[in-house]
mmCIF file of C-alpha atoms and ligand atoms in Angstrom:
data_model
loop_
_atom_site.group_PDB
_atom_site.id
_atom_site.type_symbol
_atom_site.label_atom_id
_atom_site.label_comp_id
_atom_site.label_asym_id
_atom_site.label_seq_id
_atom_site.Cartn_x
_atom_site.Cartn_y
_atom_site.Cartn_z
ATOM 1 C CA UNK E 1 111.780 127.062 95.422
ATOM 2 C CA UNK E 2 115.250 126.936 97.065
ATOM 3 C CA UNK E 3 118.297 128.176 96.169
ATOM 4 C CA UNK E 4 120.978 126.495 95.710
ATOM 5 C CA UNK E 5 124.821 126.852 94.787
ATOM 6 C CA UNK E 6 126.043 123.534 92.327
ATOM 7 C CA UNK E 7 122.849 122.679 91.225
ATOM 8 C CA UNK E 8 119.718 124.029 89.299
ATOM 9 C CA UNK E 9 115.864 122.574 89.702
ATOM 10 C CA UNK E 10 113.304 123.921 86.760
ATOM 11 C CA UNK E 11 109.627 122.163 86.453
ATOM 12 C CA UNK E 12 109.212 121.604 82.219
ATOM 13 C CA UNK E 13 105.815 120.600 83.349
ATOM 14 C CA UNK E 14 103.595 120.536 85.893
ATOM 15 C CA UNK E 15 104.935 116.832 86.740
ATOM 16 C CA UNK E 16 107.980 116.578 85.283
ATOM 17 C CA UNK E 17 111.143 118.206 87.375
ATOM 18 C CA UNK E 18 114.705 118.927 86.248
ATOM 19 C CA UNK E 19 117.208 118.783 87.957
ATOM 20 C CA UNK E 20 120.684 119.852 86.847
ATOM 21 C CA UNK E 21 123.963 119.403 88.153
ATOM 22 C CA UNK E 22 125.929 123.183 87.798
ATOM 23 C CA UNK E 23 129.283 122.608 88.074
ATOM 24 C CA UNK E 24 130.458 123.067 84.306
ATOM 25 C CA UNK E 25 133.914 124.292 84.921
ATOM 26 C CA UNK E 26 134.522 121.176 87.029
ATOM 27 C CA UNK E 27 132.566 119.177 84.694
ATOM 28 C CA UNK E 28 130.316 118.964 87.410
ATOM 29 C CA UNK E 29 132.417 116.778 89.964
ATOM 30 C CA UNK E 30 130.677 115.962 92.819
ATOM 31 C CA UNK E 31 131.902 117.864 96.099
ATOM 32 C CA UNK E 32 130.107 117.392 99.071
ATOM 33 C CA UNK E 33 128.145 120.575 99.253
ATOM 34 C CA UNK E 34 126.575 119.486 95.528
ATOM 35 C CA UNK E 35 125.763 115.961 97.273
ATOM 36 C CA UNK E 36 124.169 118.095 99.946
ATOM 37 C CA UNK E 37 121.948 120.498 97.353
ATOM 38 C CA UNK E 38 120.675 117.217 95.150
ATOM 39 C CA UNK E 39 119.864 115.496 98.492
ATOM 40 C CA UNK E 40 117.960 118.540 99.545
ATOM 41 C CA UNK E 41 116.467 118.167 95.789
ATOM 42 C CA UNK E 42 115.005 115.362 95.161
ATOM 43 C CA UNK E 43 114.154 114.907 98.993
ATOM 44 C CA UNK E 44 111.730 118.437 98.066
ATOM 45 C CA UNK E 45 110.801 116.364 95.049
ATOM 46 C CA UNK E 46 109.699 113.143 95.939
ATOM 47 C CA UNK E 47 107.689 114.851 98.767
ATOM 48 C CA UNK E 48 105.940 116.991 95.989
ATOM 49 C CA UNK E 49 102.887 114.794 94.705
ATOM 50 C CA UNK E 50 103.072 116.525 91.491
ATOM 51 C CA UNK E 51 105.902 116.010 90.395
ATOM 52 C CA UNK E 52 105.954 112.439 89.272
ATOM 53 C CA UNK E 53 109.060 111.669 87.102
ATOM 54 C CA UNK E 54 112.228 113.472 87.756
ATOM 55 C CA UNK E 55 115.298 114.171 85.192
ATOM 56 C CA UNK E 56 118.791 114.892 85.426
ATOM 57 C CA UNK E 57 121.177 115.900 83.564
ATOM 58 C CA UNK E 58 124.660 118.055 83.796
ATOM 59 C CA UNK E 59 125.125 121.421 82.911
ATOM 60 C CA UNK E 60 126.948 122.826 79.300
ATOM 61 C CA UNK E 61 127.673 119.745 76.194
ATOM 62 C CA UNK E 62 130.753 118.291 77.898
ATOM 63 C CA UNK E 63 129.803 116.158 80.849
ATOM 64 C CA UNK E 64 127.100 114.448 82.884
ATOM 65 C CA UNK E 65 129.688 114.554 85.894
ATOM 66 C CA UNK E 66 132.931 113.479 85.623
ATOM 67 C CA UNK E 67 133.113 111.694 89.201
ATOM 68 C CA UNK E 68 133.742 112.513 92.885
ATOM 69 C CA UNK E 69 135.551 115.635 93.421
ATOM 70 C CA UNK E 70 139.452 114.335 93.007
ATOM 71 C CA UNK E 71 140.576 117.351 94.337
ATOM 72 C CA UNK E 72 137.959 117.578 97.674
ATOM 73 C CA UNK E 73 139.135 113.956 98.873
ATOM 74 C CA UNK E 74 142.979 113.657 97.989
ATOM 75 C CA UNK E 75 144.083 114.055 101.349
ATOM 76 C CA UNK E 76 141.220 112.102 103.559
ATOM 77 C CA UNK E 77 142.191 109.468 105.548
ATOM 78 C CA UNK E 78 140.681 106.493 104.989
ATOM 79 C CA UNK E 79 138.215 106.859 107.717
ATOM 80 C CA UNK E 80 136.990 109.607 106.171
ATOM 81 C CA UNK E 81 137.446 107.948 102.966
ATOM 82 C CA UNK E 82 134.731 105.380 104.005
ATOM 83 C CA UNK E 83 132.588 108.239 105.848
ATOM 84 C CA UNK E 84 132.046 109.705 101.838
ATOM 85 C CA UNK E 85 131.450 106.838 100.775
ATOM 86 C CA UNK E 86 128.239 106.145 103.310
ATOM 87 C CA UNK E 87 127.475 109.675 103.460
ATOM 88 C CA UNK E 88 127.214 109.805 99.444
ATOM 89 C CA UNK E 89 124.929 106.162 99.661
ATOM 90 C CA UNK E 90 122.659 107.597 102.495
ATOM 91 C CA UNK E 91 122.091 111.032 100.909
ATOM 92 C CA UNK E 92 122.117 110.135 97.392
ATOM 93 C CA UNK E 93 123.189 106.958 95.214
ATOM 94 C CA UNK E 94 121.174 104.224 97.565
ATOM 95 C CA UNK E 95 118.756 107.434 98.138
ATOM 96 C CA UNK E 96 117.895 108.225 94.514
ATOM 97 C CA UNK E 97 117.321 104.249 94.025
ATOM 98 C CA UNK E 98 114.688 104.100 96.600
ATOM 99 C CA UNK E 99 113.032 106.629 95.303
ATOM 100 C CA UNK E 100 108.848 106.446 94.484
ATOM 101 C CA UNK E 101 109.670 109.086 92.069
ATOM 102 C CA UNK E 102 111.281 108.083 89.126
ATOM 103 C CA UNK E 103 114.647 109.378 87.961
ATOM 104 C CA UNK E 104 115.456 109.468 84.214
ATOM 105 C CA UNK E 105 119.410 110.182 83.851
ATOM 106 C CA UNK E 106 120.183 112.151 80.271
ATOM 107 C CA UNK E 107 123.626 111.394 79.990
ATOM 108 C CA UNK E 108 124.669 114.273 78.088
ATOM 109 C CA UNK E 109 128.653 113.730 78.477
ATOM 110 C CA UNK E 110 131.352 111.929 80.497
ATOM 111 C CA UNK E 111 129.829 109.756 83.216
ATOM 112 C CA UNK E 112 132.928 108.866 85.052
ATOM 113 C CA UNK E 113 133.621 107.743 88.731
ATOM 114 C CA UNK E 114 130.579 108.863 90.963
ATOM 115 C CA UNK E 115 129.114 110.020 87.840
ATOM 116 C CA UNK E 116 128.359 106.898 86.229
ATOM 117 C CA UNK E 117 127.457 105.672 89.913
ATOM 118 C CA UNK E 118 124.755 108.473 89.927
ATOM 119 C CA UNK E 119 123.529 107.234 86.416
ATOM 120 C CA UNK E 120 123.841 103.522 87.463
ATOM 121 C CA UNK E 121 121.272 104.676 91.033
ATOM 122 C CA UNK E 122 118.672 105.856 88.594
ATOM 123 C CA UNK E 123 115.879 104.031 87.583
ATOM 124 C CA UNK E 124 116.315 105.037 83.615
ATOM 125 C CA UNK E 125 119.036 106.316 81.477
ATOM 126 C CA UNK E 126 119.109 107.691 78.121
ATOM 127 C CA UNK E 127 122.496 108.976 76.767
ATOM 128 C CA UNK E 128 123.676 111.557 74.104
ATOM 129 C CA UNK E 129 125.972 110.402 71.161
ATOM 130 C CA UNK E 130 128.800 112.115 72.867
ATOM 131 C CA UNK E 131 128.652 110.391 76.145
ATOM 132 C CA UNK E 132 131.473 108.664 77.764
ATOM 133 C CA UNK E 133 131.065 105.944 80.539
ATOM 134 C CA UNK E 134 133.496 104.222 82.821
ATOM 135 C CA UNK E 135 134.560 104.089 86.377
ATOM 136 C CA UNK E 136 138.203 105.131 86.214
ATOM 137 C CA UNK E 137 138.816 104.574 89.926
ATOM 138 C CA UNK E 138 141.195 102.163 89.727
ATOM 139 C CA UNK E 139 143.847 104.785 88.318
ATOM 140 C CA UNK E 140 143.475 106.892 90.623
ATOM 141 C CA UNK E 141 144.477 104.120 93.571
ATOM 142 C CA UNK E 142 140.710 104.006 94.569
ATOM 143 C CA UNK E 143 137.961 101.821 93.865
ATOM 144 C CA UNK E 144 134.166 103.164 92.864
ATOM 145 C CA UNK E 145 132.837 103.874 95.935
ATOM 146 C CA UNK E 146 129.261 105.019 95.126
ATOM 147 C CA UNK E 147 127.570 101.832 94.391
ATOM 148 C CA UNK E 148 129.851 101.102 91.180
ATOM 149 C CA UNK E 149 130.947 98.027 92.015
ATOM 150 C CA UNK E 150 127.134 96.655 92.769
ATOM 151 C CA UNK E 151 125.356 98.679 90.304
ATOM 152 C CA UNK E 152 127.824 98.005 87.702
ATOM 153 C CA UNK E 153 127.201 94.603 87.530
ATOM 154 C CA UNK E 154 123.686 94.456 88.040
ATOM 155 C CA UNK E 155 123.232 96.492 84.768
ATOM 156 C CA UNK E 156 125.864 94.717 82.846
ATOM 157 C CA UNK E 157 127.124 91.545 84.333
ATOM 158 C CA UNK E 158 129.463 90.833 86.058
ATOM 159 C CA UNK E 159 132.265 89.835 83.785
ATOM 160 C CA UNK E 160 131.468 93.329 82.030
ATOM 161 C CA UNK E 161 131.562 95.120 85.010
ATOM 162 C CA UNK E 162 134.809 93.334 86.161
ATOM 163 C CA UNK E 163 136.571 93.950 83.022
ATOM 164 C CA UNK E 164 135.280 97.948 82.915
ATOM 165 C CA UNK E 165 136.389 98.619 86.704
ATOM 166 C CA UNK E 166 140.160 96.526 86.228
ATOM 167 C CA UNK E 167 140.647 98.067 82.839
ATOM 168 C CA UNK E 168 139.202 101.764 83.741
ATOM 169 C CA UNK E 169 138.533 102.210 80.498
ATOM 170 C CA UNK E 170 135.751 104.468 78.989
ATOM 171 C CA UNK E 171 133.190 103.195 76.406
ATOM 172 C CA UNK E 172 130.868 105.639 74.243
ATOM 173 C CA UNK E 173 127.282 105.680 73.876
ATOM 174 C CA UNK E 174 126.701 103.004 71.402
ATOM 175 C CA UNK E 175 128.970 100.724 72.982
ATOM 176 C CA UNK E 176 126.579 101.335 76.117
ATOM 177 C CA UNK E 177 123.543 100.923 74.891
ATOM 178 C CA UNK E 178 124.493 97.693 73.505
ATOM 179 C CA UNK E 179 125.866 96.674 77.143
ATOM 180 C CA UNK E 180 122.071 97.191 78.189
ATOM 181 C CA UNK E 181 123.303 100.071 80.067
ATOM 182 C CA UNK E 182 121.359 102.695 78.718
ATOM 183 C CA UNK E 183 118.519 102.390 76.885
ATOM 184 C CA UNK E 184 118.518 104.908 74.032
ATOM 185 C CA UNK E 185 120.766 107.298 72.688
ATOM 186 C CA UNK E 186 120.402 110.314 70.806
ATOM 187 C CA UNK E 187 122.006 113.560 69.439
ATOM 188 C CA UNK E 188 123.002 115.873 72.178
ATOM 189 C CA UNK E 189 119.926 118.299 71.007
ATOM 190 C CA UNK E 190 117.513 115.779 71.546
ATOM 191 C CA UNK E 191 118.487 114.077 75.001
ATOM 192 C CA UNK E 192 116.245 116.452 76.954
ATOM 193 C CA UNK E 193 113.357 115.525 74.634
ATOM 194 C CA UNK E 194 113.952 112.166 74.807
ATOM 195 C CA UNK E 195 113.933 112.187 78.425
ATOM 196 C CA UNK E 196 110.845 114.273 78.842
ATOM 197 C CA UNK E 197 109.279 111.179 76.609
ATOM 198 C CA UNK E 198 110.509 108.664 79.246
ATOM 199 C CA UNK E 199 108.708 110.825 82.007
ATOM 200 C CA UNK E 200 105.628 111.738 79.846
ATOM 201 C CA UNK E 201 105.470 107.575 79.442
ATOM 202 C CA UNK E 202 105.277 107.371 83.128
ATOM 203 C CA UNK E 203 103.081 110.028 83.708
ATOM 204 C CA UNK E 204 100.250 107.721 82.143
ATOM 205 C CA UNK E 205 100.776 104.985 85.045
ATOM 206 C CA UNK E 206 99.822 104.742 88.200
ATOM 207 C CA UNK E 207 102.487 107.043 91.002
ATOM 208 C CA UNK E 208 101.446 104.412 93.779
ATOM 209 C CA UNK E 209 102.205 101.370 91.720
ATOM 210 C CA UNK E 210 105.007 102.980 90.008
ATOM 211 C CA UNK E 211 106.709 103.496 93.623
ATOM 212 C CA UNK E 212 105.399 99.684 95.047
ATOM 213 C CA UNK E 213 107.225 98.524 91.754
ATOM 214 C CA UNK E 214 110.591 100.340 92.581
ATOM 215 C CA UNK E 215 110.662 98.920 95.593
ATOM 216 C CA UNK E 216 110.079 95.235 94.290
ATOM 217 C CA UNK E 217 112.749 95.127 91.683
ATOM 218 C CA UNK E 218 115.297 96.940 93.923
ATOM 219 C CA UNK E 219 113.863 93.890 96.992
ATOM 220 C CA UNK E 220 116.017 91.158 94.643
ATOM 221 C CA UNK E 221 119.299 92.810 95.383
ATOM 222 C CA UNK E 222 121.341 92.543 98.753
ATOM 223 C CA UNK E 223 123.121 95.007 100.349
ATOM 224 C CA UNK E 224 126.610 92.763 101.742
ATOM 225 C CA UNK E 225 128.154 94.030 98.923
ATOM 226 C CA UNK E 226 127.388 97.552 99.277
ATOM 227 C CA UNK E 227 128.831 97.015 102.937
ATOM 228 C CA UNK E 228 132.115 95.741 101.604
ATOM 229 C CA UNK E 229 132.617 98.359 98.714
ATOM 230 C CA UNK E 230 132.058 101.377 102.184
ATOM 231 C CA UNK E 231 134.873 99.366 103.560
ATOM 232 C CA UNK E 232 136.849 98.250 100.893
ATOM 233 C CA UNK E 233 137.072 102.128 99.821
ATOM 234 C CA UNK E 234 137.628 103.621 103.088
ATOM 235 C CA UNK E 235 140.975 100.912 103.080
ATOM 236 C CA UNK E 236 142.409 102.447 99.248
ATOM 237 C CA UNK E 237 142.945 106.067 101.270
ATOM 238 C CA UNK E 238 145.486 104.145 103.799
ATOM 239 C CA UNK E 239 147.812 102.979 100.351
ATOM 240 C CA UNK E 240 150.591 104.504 98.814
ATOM 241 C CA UNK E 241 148.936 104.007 95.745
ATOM 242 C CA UNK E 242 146.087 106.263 96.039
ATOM 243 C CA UNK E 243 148.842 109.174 97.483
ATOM 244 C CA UNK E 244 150.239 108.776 94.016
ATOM 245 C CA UNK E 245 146.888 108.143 91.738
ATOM 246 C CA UNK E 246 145.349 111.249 93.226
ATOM 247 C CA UNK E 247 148.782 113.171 92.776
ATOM 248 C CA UNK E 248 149.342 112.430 89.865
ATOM 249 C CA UNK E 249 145.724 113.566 88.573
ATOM 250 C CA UNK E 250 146.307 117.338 89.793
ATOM 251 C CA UNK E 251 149.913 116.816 88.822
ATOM 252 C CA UNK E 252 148.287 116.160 84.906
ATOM 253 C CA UNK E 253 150.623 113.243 84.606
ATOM 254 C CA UNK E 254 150.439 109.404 84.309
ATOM 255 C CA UNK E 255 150.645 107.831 87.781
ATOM 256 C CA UNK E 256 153.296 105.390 88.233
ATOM 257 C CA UNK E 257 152.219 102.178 90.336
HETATM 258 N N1 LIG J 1 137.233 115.930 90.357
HETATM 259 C C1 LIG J 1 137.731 117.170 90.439
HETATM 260 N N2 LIG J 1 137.974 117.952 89.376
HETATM 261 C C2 LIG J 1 137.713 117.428 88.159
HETATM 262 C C3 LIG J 1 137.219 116.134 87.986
HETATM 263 C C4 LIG J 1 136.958 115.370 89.160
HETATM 264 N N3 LIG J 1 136.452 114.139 89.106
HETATM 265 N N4 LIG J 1 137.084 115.893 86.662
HETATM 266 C C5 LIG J 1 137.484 117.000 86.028
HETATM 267 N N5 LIG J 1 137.864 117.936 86.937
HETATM 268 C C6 LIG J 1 138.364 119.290 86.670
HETATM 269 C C7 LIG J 1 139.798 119.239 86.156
HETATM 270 O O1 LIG J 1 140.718 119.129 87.220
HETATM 271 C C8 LIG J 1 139.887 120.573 85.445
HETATM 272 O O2 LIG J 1 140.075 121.588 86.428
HETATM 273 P P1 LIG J 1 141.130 122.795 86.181
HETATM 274 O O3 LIG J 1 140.595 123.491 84.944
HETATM 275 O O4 LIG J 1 141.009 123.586 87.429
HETATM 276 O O5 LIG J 1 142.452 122.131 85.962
HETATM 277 C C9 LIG J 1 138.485 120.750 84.849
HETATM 278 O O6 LIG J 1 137.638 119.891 85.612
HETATM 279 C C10 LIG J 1 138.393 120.342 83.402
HETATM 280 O O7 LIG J 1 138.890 119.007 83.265
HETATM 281 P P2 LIG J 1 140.091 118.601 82.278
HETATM 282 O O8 LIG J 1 140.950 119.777 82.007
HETATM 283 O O9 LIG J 1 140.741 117.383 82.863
HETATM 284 O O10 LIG J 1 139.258 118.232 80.979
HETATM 285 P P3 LIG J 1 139.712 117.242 79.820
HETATM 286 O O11 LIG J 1 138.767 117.465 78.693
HETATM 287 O O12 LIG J 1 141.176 117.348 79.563
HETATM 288 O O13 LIG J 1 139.462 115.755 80.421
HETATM 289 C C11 LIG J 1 138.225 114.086 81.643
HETATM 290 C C12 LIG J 1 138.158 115.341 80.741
HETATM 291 C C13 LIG J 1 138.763 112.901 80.839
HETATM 292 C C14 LIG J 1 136.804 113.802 82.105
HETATM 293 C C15 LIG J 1 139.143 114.381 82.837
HETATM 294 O O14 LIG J 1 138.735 115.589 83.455
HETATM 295 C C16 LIG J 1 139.146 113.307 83.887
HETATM 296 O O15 LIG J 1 139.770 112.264 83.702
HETATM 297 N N6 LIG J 1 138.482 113.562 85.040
HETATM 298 C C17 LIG J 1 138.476 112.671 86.155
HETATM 299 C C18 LIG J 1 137.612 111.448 85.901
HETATM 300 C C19 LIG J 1 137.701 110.531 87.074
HETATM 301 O O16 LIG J 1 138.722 109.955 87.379
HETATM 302 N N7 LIG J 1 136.564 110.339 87.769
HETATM 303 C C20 LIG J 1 136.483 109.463 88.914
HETATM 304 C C21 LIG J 1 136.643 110.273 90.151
HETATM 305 S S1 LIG J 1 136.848 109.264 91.584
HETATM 306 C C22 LIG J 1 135.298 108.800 92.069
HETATM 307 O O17 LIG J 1 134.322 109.110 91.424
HETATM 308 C C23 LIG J 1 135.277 108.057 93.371
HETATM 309 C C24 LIG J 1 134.011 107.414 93.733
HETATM 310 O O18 LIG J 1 133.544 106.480 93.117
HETATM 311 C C25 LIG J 1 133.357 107.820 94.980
#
């Protein structure tokens, strides 16, 4: 198996991979390089026709991911802005949700920003007691720029979604599972289990029918909006705003818009 830097891949079974994002003092921000490695990942995985559900999950009891990597983007320009943003669809969020393999995401912390968005792009999600959800984007002079403001509302609705992304606020587990956004949660020392009994479910079906069905439910959905949120991101990096949301961040202080 590879090797790889910000992330770590383990088989539990002989058709069940995991897949872990290792990034713990960061609480596992996604930089590009990680994008890269869980590209690389689950592109080895979904080629592998044994391995027929796949889990994720970040690394130590603190976080899923806590979002893009603040600190990696602060000074792009909004060109480049909107270049993550595609590059991040292309190699992972729209990536993960075409998928034939499913992908169970075990919440097991925050799942801010991008890391919400990487939840959202799964097929299933099961959180621990002690997760945290919300796209925060909006204080930081940005907007979610990894499917958040498509997935968002697809999941919960769109007044939901509306009021989560203008708000920024984060809501806990139970509060999420009640949205419909994920459908179980469980003490932190169970998530993995509880996963694993997700993927053992699936492992009962049919692979080929399992992928033709992916590809159905995610045929009902357009992709306009996905177009506009690349764009609509990319334009945030050009405002003073963003200079100070960003700043402000590193700075440890309240931003003042
Ligand atoms: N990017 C970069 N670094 C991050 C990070 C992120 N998204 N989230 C946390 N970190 C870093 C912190 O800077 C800190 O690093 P140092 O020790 O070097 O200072 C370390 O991880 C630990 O974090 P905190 O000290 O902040 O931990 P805390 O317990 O006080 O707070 C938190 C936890 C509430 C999750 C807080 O870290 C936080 O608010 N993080 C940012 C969340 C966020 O805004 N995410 C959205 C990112 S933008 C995005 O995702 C864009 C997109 O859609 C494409």
């Amino acid at each position: 198996m590879m090797k790889y830097q910000n992330i770590l891949v383990k088989d539990l079974s002989e058709n069940i991979r995991l897949i872990t994002i290792n990034r713990p003092k960061q609480l596992n921000a996604l930089n590009k390089q990680t994008i890269e490695e869980l590209h690389q990942a689950l592109d080895a995985a979904g080629k592998d026709n044994k391995i027929r559900a796949i889990i994720l999950m970040g690394s130590g009891e603190k976080a899923f991911v806590a979002g893009a990597d603040i600190k990696e983007f602060m000074h792009f320009t909004p060109a480049e802005g909107q270049a993550l943003s595609e590059t991040g669809h292309r190699l992972l969020f729209d990536f993960i949700e075409q998928m034939h393999t499913p992908v169970i995401a075990a919440i097991n912390g925050y799942a801010l920003g991008g890391g919400l968005e990487l939840a959202l792009a799964s097929h299933i999600r099961v959180a621990s007691e002690n997760a945290r959800l919300g796209l925060p984007e909006v204080s930081l002079g940005v907007i979610p720029g990894y499917g958040g403001t498509q997935r968002l509302a697809q999941h919960v609705g769109k007044g939901r979604a509306m009021e989560m992304i203008l708000t920024a606020r984060q809501i806990d587990a139970q509060t999420a599972f009640t949205y419909g956004l994920v459908s179980e949660v469980v003490p932190l020392d169970k998530l993995l289990d509880t996963a694993v009994a997700y993927a053992e479910r699936i492992l009962r079906n049919s692979p080929r029918a399992i992928g033709l069905a992916i590809e159905a439910v995610n045929a009902g959905y357009g992709r306009e909006g996905f177009r506009a949120e690349n764009r609509l991101f990319g334009k945030a990096f050009g405002t003073p705003d963003f200079k100070e949301g960003t700043t402000a961040f590193v700075e440890r202080r309240k931003p003042e818009f």
